Amino acid sequence: MSRTAERNPEVRELLERKYRHGFVTDIESDTLPPGLDEDVIRVISARKDEPEFLLDWRLRAYRYWREAKEPSWAKLNIPPIDYQAISYYSAPGPAKDAPKSLDEVDPRLLETYDKLGIPLHERARLAGVAVDAVFDSVSVATTFKSRLAEAGVIFCPFSEAVREHPDLVRKYLGSVVPYRDNYFAALNSAVFTDGSFVYIPKNTKCPMELSTYFRINEQNTGQFERTLIVADEGSEVSYLEGCTAPMRDENQLHAAVVELVALKDARIKYSTVQNWYPGDEEGRGGIYNFVTKRGDCRGDNSAISWTQVEAGSAITWKYPSCILRGDNSTGEFYSVAVTNNFQQADTGTKMIHIGRNTSSNILSKGISAGKAQNTYRGLVKVFPRAEGARNFTQCDSLLIGHDCGAHTFPHMDIAHPHAVVEHEATTSRISEDQLFYCRQRGLDEEDAVNLIVNGFCKQVFNMLPMEFAVEAQALMNVSLEGAIG
Amino acid sequence: MSAPLLDIRDLRVSVENKEILSGLSLEVRAGEVHAIMGPNGAGKSTLAQTLAGRDGYEVTGGSVLLDGEDLLDMNPEERACKGLFLGFQYPVEIPGVSNMYLLRSAVNAQRKAAGKEEINAAAFLKQARAEAARLKLKPELLKRGVNEGFSGGEKKRNEILQLAVLKPRLAVLDETDSGLDIDALKIVASGIRALRDGRRAFVLITHYERILNLVSPDRVHVLAGGSIARSGGAELVGELEASGYEPFLREAA
């Protein structure tokens, strides 16, 4: 019997009961005790009625992860993480009674979404957005399914996709981010509990923007989301991911994986507003956010565009990337990363030019305040056969105050003699002149800072869908509260 | 006689521990236009920056009342909301912040301070466009980032646009006329004249006679050696053109 099972009677009991029934239900939540070994993975997989291939894949990922080392190349100061102190599964309410419609959703849960400014009913209806809300690790509400179904679009919790569309999952899962890709991707592959799955059929434009809100609720619950979006030939989709997390004292680990596959002539636009709890003003608490996001422009003339607004988390380690495999494919990365107090962000992108006439565009805006450290790290790689490859990179850093840092590490690896690769970078301090000018017109200091910062970020905000752009601005203002004082 | 709108008494200001203003007194009443002239380094811009509350201008003595309230006790935005406007000598660029957005934010900040509701966006835009047209400011400059890529003359006219929309009680214009060609100068002067009424007052800081010929000040002051060396009516302008500042420098010393 494994160590975890020895230590945890609950796990032992579950194993002995062959995972048929619910976990020990602690009030309304259904949480696996802390610890990670093969038995825990078997429990997760069984709990989700997964097919054999997926369990095998998880176990291979786990074995790889067990031997792997945490990466240390980022400009981040990461406190040691005790992976055995983390619980790897948590579901709101006994999973057997998962609600099938909004009416069945716990009203208190809906109330929480309201507090986060996500009135599910109105939002979904008014904005025409289907919302696949994730509470802790299990999706609890999905709307607008029928309209999407009419178009042949599949948009569902990952675990449902595993049950309903196992062939698609099997074909594409891990095909962009293999479990061996990196330490955190391996961990995610071993223990992911849920996430979203999207499939857009051939020559279909998704009739609405797809949106998922994530949040962490349980204490000490790691979040291991897995998202897979497949845009079949000639299709198009815009996907929005937004995160908020409530105040929390203990550090929480978040290691998500997002895979995008764009086949011939397909377009995927993926937008994120990330606002996990950043820790307090003294640097206590906050989310550790280790995310692997990658898109594969697998077919000719395909396009993948990432837009991110990274405002939260104590530590952000994230490089949404594009593999430009198809000829004439394009990759875009638009990013605003704001760090305040003791936050650390090491984020950027990789643009891998393999196909001919591939082009990529990178626009990164980093804002650093308080004692925060903000790093842009990018790679532009052009393969020998990538004739006609083009890249333009612009990295701008804005410093607020004198105790923060901005760093830029642009790597270029160009193997084609005629590739056109351009890089521009600026670093500036928010100027006293600008602040005073705004204040002389009547704006208080905080509004003046917000105005200037939002101006700095505007090119990126313009890339966001409208309602997200508004949220993003509000978020910047909240994130920089007290940055000047 | 009514109390002055701006009442500066024996003002002493140091910058980096060097005294720039040493006992400056000035009274400006509602409805008046005052011109402040003087040689470079006399402290004209220091006066403007001090009135607006810029950091680094340390008041070591004296008092300044705006409408009877202690101006020196207020932070820059409070002064602005009380009706003090500074037309900057070198208006700063704020990339990405649309010119109209800043101006509307300013209008709303000032309305909020006065306990008024936010301005109707459409009404604001209409007003701003009309004022811009009067100042012959290209409409596209309203949408562009604040002063971003503006020519020198456009920046100055943009200051006057803000003045026209914000309608302050007291406008201190720091060399707004410098670097303008005669056409731009006429436009700026007409912008000032249009706002001139019994409630408002202007302090024009300038090196040149030509704007004063277009605006006709009620009072002209010569600032030299850190205080007002001489005050007079509009006729003083002609005298200065003839004699230069040399006699005042000697007087101040």
XYZ file of C-alpha atoms in Angstrom, chain B residues 115-212:
98
model
C -20.822 68.008 -5.629
C -22.150 67.867 -9.177
C -23.021 64.882 -11.301
C -20.787 63.692 -14.114
C -21.169 65.542 -17.347
C -23.239 63.957 -20.074
C -20.742 62.417 -22.481
C -22.475 63.634 -25.617
C -22.865 67.167 -24.287
C -19.222 67.228 -23.317
C -18.081 66.070 -26.722
C -20.210 68.683 -28.430
C -18.780 71.442 -26.274
C -15.196 70.268 -26.672
C -15.555 70.008 -30.450
C -17.015 73.492 -30.680
C -14.193 74.975 -28.608
C -11.594 73.077 -30.619
C -13.071 74.435 -33.834
C -12.869 77.985 -32.471
C -9.216 77.395 -31.672
C -8.687 75.887 -35.125
C -7.431 72.683 -33.524
C -7.653 69.743 -35.925
C -10.452 67.366 -34.841
C -8.124 64.354 -34.979
C -6.034 65.891 -32.193
C -8.972 65.366 -29.836
C -8.727 61.622 -30.290
C -4.962 61.392 -30.202
C -2.949 60.780 -27.028
C -2.585 63.907 -24.870
C -0.117 66.156 -26.724
C 1.237 63.045 -28.443
C 3.041 64.171 -31.554
C 1.509 67.657 -31.353
C 3.512 70.556 -32.730
C 4.579 73.253 -30.290
C 1.731 75.510 -31.401
C -0.802 72.678 -31.153
C 0.287 71.957 -27.615
C -0.271 75.568 -26.605
C -3.650 75.723 -28.295
C -4.535 72.488 -26.567
C -3.830 74.214 -23.255
C -6.259 76.947 -24.256
C -8.806 74.290 -25.236
C -8.571 72.854 -21.734
C -8.879 76.339 -20.328
C -11.968 76.998 -22.414
C -13.656 73.782 -21.359
C -12.665 73.865 -17.681
C -13.500 77.577 -17.299
C -11.365 78.163 -14.207
C -11.722 81.157 -11.896
C -8.028 81.920 -12.096
C -5.849 81.013 -15.061
C -2.099 81.287 -14.754
C -0.633 80.999 -18.228
C 3.086 80.351 -18.185
C 4.566 81.650 -21.437
C 1.659 80.292 -23.416
C 2.600 82.796 -26.122
C 6.182 81.618 -26.527
C 6.994 79.892 -29.779
C 3.720 80.809 -31.456
C 3.519 82.378 -34.869
C 1.321 85.425 -35.217
C -1.743 83.492 -36.389
C -1.537 81.040 -33.521
C -0.955 83.930 -31.149
C -4.127 85.627 -32.339
C -6.099 82.435 -31.840
C -4.727 81.995 -28.317
C -5.416 85.635 -27.483
C -8.977 85.425 -28.736
C -9.429 82.286 -26.648
C -8.381 84.247 -23.590
C -10.536 87.249 -24.468
C -13.560 84.996 -24.951
C -13.272 83.818 -21.354
C -12.731 87.216 -19.896
C -15.639 88.211 -17.705
C -16.313 89.740 -14.325
C -15.828 86.506 -12.405
C -12.569 85.247 -13.839
C -9.023 86.498 -13.632
C -5.868 85.849 -15.619
C -2.202 85.992 -14.790
C -0.181 85.989 -17.995
C 3.481 85.222 -17.638
C 5.267 86.399 -20.735
C 8.410 87.787 -22.271
C 6.723 89.568 -25.098
C 4.685 92.640 -25.682
C 2.790 91.240 -28.627
C 0.345 89.080 -26.653
C -0.331 91.976 -24.308
